[in-house]
Amino acid sequence: MVSRVIPVDPFDLVIFGGTGDLARRKILPGLFRRFVAGQMPATARIIGAARTKLDSAGYRKMAAEAIEEFGGIGSASADTLKAFLDQVEYVAIDAKGKAGWADLQKLMQGTGKVEAYYFSVAPSLFGDLAERLQQWGMADKDARIVVEKPFGRDLVTAQALNATLATYFDEKQIYRIDHYLGKETVQNLMAVRFGNMLFEPLWNAQYVDHIQITVAETVGVGGRGEYYDRSGAMRDMVQNHLMQLLCLIAMEPPARFDPDAVRDEKLKVIRALDPVLPHHINRGQYDAEPGNEESHPNYRVAVGDPRSKTESFIALKTQISNWRWSGTPFYLRTGKRMSARSSEITVVFKETPHSIFAEDAGRHRNVLSIRLQPNEGITLGVTIKEPGPGGMRLIDVPLDMTFAEALGEDAEQVDAYERLIMDVIRGNQTLFMRGDEVEAAWAWTDPIIQGWETRGEVPKFYDSGTDGTTDSHELMRRDGREWRKVSP
Ligand code: NAP
């Protein structure tokens, strides 16, 4: 099945931080794929902007290398790449100074196109960029800004950042990116929930035993050790990605699929989250990989702090205090150097209230698993009779909808970033976090972090290549449950 490409209006996208890692790995290759797909109008321009002294030709060379290295090129011809690069320009600019702003202003003046500014720079520069865009007359009411994570490191800093951006831009112009929301399956989660009659009547505490959300990575902190150690799994992953997934799985049906209706419902979920009890949280740091201690050292060696108390793994249990979910626990878990790279939401339904079959037929639960990566797709485990003679024995079989198989290879090719950038151009904020959502998420996260800091808790080590600390398994076992196996 071939994806339907809906063209967007002509636009100019300025990538502040255009020479950086994110621009090279995700933004430029993603835009190139949209170009190949025929979504980028011929008059659209992509303007890289950073301090590095380059001219447009030099930047195009850098962009071409990035596209080649990071997988955007596919089977596209050299001519196609050249045609894309013809729409790419560069301005050497300093977010903190005067250099380059007059050049950018000249490029952006009176174009009549959609104007978008992607802040792919350190968050400490967001305020400078916003202020300068206004000073140089580029913060007009139709301009859009895209801001990257992290959005603050606690409630106070997030509020301050929101206030700074609000000085120059209206909330309707601010696109806070959480690339998890751009994943195909995440949107499919809404389609499955709200486009089918089948699930919604069962989507509550009466029928759902519990919900698990796991985001497991096999990589360690790599070259980001210093940054990561100031953040940790709670700030880096739970406060944004996992909470966004939790919101989408738990929210009430919005009246319409429009940005504020969806985000209002997500916000209500965050505000209904219970505080997390100390014995419902488990934190860990990965140990060195046996035999590969040099290349895969333990967390503290990797971040260069032998006394670090920052977690590279966290598992926690929380509850949502509302009519729909009261009594259904939500278990969240994320970590580095785990056994496989896998992001999955698992909805475990309750057993049937009574079994009509013999004891040894077994009791089973329906499990709906929503895989975000790899192999995006949705699987529903249903119980059937084991085929063949020998009486009534029950087994679980998966009803599997792997998107790449069901919809053809094209379905896989839209990466989260390219989808989200196109949404910015279309002016659709549905898959972006609103300021009050981010603040509410920090308001829930802050006391958890303050709690372990006050108690002076130190994360426990877990073996690399495992699914986290033994205590995290105990957290489940105490409730008579178990984590779903992390599988690639
Ligand atoms: P990076 O590789 O360090 O790139 C930073 C960029 O900012 C460079 O292009 C740099 O170019 C530019 N820059 C620095 N100071 C500047 C200034 N005063 N004026 C203008 N440009 C300046 O960082 P990154 O990894 O791309 O990350 C960018 C943002 O995305 C950060 O907020 C990060 O947290 C977020 N993010 C990144 C990833 C990722 O996978 N990389 C994932 C999620 C979120 P010059 O040195 O040439 O000025």
Short mmCIF file of C-alpha atoms in Angstrom, two decimals, residues 203-427:
data_model
loop_
_atom_site.label_atom_id
_atom_site.label_comp_id
_atom_site.label_asym_id
_atom_site.label_seq_id
_atom_site.Cartn_x
_atom_site.Cartn_y
_atom_site.Cartn_z
CA TRP A 203 -10.78 0.31 28.58
CA ASN A 204 -11.17 0.84 32.32
CA ALA A 205 -10.40 -0.56 35.76
CA GLN A 206 -13.24 -3.03 35.58
CA TYR A 207 -11.60 -4.96 32.74
CA VAL A 208 -7.95 -3.91 32.73
CA ASP A 209 -5.76 -5.56 35.34
CA HIS A 210 -2.77 -3.31 34.79
CA ILE A 211 -0.80 -1.43 32.16
CA GLN A 212 2.94 -1.56 31.58
CA ILE A 213 5.04 0.91 29.63
CA THR A 214 8.62 -0.10 28.88
CA VAL A 215 11.20 1.91 26.98
CA ALA A 216 14.38 -0.15 26.93
CA GLU A 217 17.64 0.81 25.28
CA THR A 218 20.71 -1.35 24.74
CA VAL A 219 23.08 1.61 24.49
CA GLY A 220 24.82 3.18 27.47
CA VAL A 221 25.29 6.91 28.00
CA GLY A 222 27.94 7.00 25.24
CA GLY A 223 29.41 10.44 24.64
CA ARG A 224 26.52 12.14 26.47
CA GLY A 225 27.77 11.07 29.92
CA GLU A 226 28.14 14.51 31.42
CA TYR A 227 24.74 15.69 30.17
CA TYR A 228 23.01 12.47 31.12
CA ASP A 229 24.42 12.43 34.64
CA ARG A 230 22.80 15.80 35.32
CA SER A 231 19.51 14.40 34.16
CA GLY A 232 18.98 10.65 34.66
CA ALA A 233 16.24 8.35 33.44
CA MET A 234 13.46 10.14 35.30
CA ARG A 235 14.12 13.54 33.74
CA ASP A 236 15.39 12.27 30.40
CA MET A 237 12.69 9.70 29.67
CA VAL A 238 9.88 9.41 32.22
CA GLN A 239 8.92 13.08 32.59
CA ASN A 240 8.38 13.41 28.86
CA HIS A 241 8.21 10.26 26.69
CA LEU A 242 6.74 7.77 29.15
CA MET A 243 4.28 10.27 30.57
CA GLN A 244 3.10 11.20 27.12
CA LEU A 245 2.46 7.54 26.35
CA LEU A 246 0.68 7.14 29.67
CA CYS A 247 -1.55 10.09 28.83
CA LEU A 248 -2.52 8.72 25.43
CA ILE A 249 -3.33 5.30 26.81
CA ALA A 250 -5.30 6.61 29.78
CA MET A 251 -7.04 9.75 28.54
CA GLU A 252 -10.77 10.12 28.01
CA PRO A 253 -11.97 10.30 24.41
CA PRO A 254 -11.53 13.91 23.30
CA ALA A 255 -14.60 15.45 21.71
CA ARG A 256 -12.65 16.07 18.52
CA PHE A 257 -9.24 15.15 17.19
CA ASP A 258 -8.00 18.67 17.47
CA PRO A 259 -4.95 19.97 19.32
CA ASP A 260 -6.57 21.52 22.36
CA ALA A 261 -9.24 18.85 22.78
CA VAL A 262 -6.55 16.13 22.82
CA ARG A 263 -4.18 18.08 25.03
CA ASP A 264 -6.93 19.01 27.50
CA GLU A 265 -7.59 15.30 28.03
CA LYS A 266 -3.90 14.48 28.42
CA LEU A 267 -3.53 17.24 30.98
CA LYS A 268 -6.40 15.80 33.04
CA VAL A 269 -4.56 12.46 33.22
CA ILE A 270 -1.37 14.05 34.49
CA ARG A 271 -3.30 16.02 37.08
CA ALA A 272 -5.04 12.83 38.28
CA LEU A 273 -1.78 10.92 38.81
CA ASP A 274 -1.16 9.91 42.41
CA PRO A 275 2.12 10.79 44.06
CA VAL A 276 4.49 7.83 43.86
CA LEU A 277 5.29 6.10 47.15
CA PRO A 278 8.99 5.55 47.91
CA HIS A 279 8.64 1.76 47.87
CA HIS A 280 7.00 1.96 44.45
CA ILE A 281 10.13 3.33 42.80
CA ASN A 282 13.23 1.48 41.91
CA ARG A 283 16.37 3.02 40.49
CA GLY A 284 19.47 1.43 39.07
CA GLN A 285 22.81 2.04 37.39
CA TYR A 286 24.22 -0.37 34.85
CA ASP A 287 27.27 -2.44 35.66
CA ALA A 288 30.17 -3.04 33.29
CA GLU A 289 29.71 -5.71 30.65
CA PRO A 290 31.70 -8.74 31.81
CA GLY A 291 34.74 -9.25 29.57
CA ASN A 292 34.19 -5.86 27.89
CA GLU A 293 34.85 -3.57 30.83
CA GLU A 294 36.94 -1.15 28.75
CA SER A 295 34.50 -0.62 25.91
CA HIS A 296 31.38 -1.06 28.06
CA PRO A 297 32.30 0.31 31.50
CA ASN A 298 29.87 0.69 34.36
CA TYR A 299 27.69 3.77 34.56
CA ARG A 300 29.89 5.69 37.00
CA VAL A 301 33.00 5.17 34.90
CA ALA A 302 31.05 6.12 31.78
CA VAL A 303 29.93 9.45 33.28
CA GLY A 304 33.25 10.08 35.02
CA ASP A 305 31.85 10.36 38.53
CA PRO A 306 32.66 7.48 40.91
CA ARG A 307 30.01 8.68 43.37
CA SER A 308 27.21 9.46 40.93
CA LYS A 309 23.71 8.86 42.32
CA THR A 310 21.99 9.38 38.98
CA GLU A 311 19.84 6.53 37.66
CA SER A 312 20.26 4.94 34.26
CA PHE A 313 17.24 2.76 35.00
CA ILE A 314 13.97 3.41 36.73
CA ALA A 315 10.87 1.36 37.38
CA LEU A 316 7.85 2.74 39.16
CA LYS A 317 4.24 2.05 39.91
CA THR A 318 1.61 4.74 39.81
CA GLN A 319 -2.17 5.08 39.89
CA ILE A 320 -4.59 7.43 38.22
CA SER A 321 -7.23 8.65 40.63
CA ASN A 322 -10.28 9.00 38.44
CA TRP A 323 -13.44 6.99 37.72
CA ARG A 324 -11.98 5.15 34.78
CA TRP A 325 -8.72 3.98 36.31
CA SER A 326 -9.04 3.86 40.07
CA GLY A 327 -7.62 0.45 41.08
CA THR A 328 -5.62 -0.24 37.89
CA PRO A 329 -1.90 0.21 38.47
CA PHE A 330 0.37 1.61 35.77
CA TYR A 331 3.95 0.32 35.80
CA LEU A 332 6.59 2.37 33.99
CA ARG A 333 10.12 1.24 33.29
CA THR A 334 12.98 2.61 31.24
CA GLY A 335 16.71 2.11 31.19
CA LYS A 336 19.96 1.92 29.34
CA ARG A 337 22.05 -1.18 28.62
CA MET A 338 19.01 -3.39 28.86
CA SER A 339 18.62 -6.73 27.08
CA ALA A 340 17.02 -5.36 23.91
CA ARG A 341 15.97 -2.11 22.29
CA SER A 342 12.26 -2.08 22.66
CA SER A 343 9.47 0.38 23.43
CA GLU A 344 6.18 -1.20 24.23
CA ILE A 345 2.91 -0.48 25.96
CA THR A 346 1.14 -3.54 27.31
CA VAL A 347 -2.48 -3.58 28.40
CA VAL A 348 -3.14 -6.69 30.47
CA PHE A 349 -6.84 -7.47 30.78
CA LYS A 350 -8.35 -9.29 33.74
CA GLU A 351 -9.09 -12.99 33.73
CA THR A 352 -12.62 -14.06 32.91
CA PRO A 353 -14.70 -13.88 36.11
CA HIS A 354 -15.30 -17.63 36.01
CA SER A 355 -13.82 -20.48 34.02
CA ILE A 356 -16.15 -23.08 32.62
CA PHE A 357 -13.21 -25.27 31.67
CA ALA A 358 -11.39 -27.86 33.75
CA GLU A 359 -8.65 -26.68 36.13
CA ASP A 360 -5.89 -27.97 33.89
CA ALA A 361 -7.23 -26.09 30.86
CA GLY A 362 -5.41 -23.07 32.25
CA ARG A 363 -6.58 -19.48 32.87
CA HIS A 364 -5.48 -16.85 30.43
CA ARG A 365 -5.56 -13.12 30.07
CA ASN A 366 -5.91 -11.07 26.94
CA VAL A 367 -2.89 -8.92 26.42
CA LEU A 368 -2.83 -6.00 24.01
CA SER A 369 0.68 -5.02 23.13
CA ILE A 370 1.47 -1.82 21.32
CA ARG A 371 5.02 -1.79 19.99
CA LEU A 372 6.61 1.53 19.21
CA GLN A 373 10.02 0.23 18.22
CA PRO A 374 11.34 -1.80 16.61
CA ASN A 375 8.74 -3.42 14.32
CA GLU A 376 5.98 -0.93 15.06
CA GLY A 377 2.71 -2.74 15.41
CA ILE A 378 -0.10 -3.94 17.60
CA THR A 379 -0.67 -7.48 18.85
CA LEU A 380 -3.69 -8.81 20.69
CA GLY A 381 -3.29 -12.09 22.51
CA VAL A 382 -6.50 -14.13 22.40
CA THR A 383 -7.21 -17.43 24.05
CA ILE A 384 -8.26 -20.36 21.87
CA LYS A 385 -8.46 -24.11 22.15
CA GLU A 386 -5.21 -25.91 21.53
CA PRO A 387 -5.80 -27.67 18.20
CA GLY A 388 -6.10 -31.42 18.01
CA PRO A 389 -7.50 -34.16 20.19
CA GLY A 390 -6.88 -34.41 23.92
CA GLY A 391 -9.69 -32.40 25.41
CA MET A 392 -10.11 -28.71 26.05
CA ARG A 393 -6.79 -27.06 26.69
CA LEU A 394 -6.39 -23.34 26.21
CA ILE A 395 -3.53 -21.49 24.59
CA ASP A 396 -2.82 -17.88 23.69
CA VAL A 397 -2.31 -16.91 20.07
CA PRO A 398 -1.43 -13.44 18.84
CA LEU A 399 -3.56 -11.49 16.44
CA ASP A 400 -0.69 -9.59 14.95
CA MET A 401 -0.73 -6.38 13.01
CA THR A 402 2.84 -5.46 12.25
CA PHE A 403 2.50 -2.29 10.23
CA ALA A 404 5.30 -3.02 7.81
CA GLU A 405 3.60 -6.30 6.88
CA ALA A 406 0.04 -5.06 6.94
CA LEU A 407 0.57 -1.79 5.14
CA GLY A 408 3.65 -2.42 3.05
CA GLU A 409 7.16 -1.03 3.39
CA ASP A 410 6.08 2.58 2.77
CA ALA A 411 4.32 2.63 6.11
CA GLU A 412 7.61 2.40 7.92
CA GLN A 413 9.41 5.12 6.16
CA VAL A 414 7.99 8.19 7.82
CA ASP A 415 10.22 8.89 10.77
CA ALA A 416 8.81 10.73 13.78
CA TYR A 417 10.83 13.89 13.13
CA GLU A 418 9.78 14.31 9.53
CA ARG A 419 6.13 13.76 10.42
CA LEU A 420 6.33 16.32 13.21
CA ILE A 421 8.11 18.91 11.07
CA MET A 422 5.38 18.59 8.45
CA ASP A 423 2.80 19.06 11.22
CA VAL A 424 4.55 22.30 12.19
CA ILE A 425 4.29 23.53 8.61
CA ARG A 426 0.62 22.51 8.54
CA GLY A 427 0.08 24.35 11.84
#
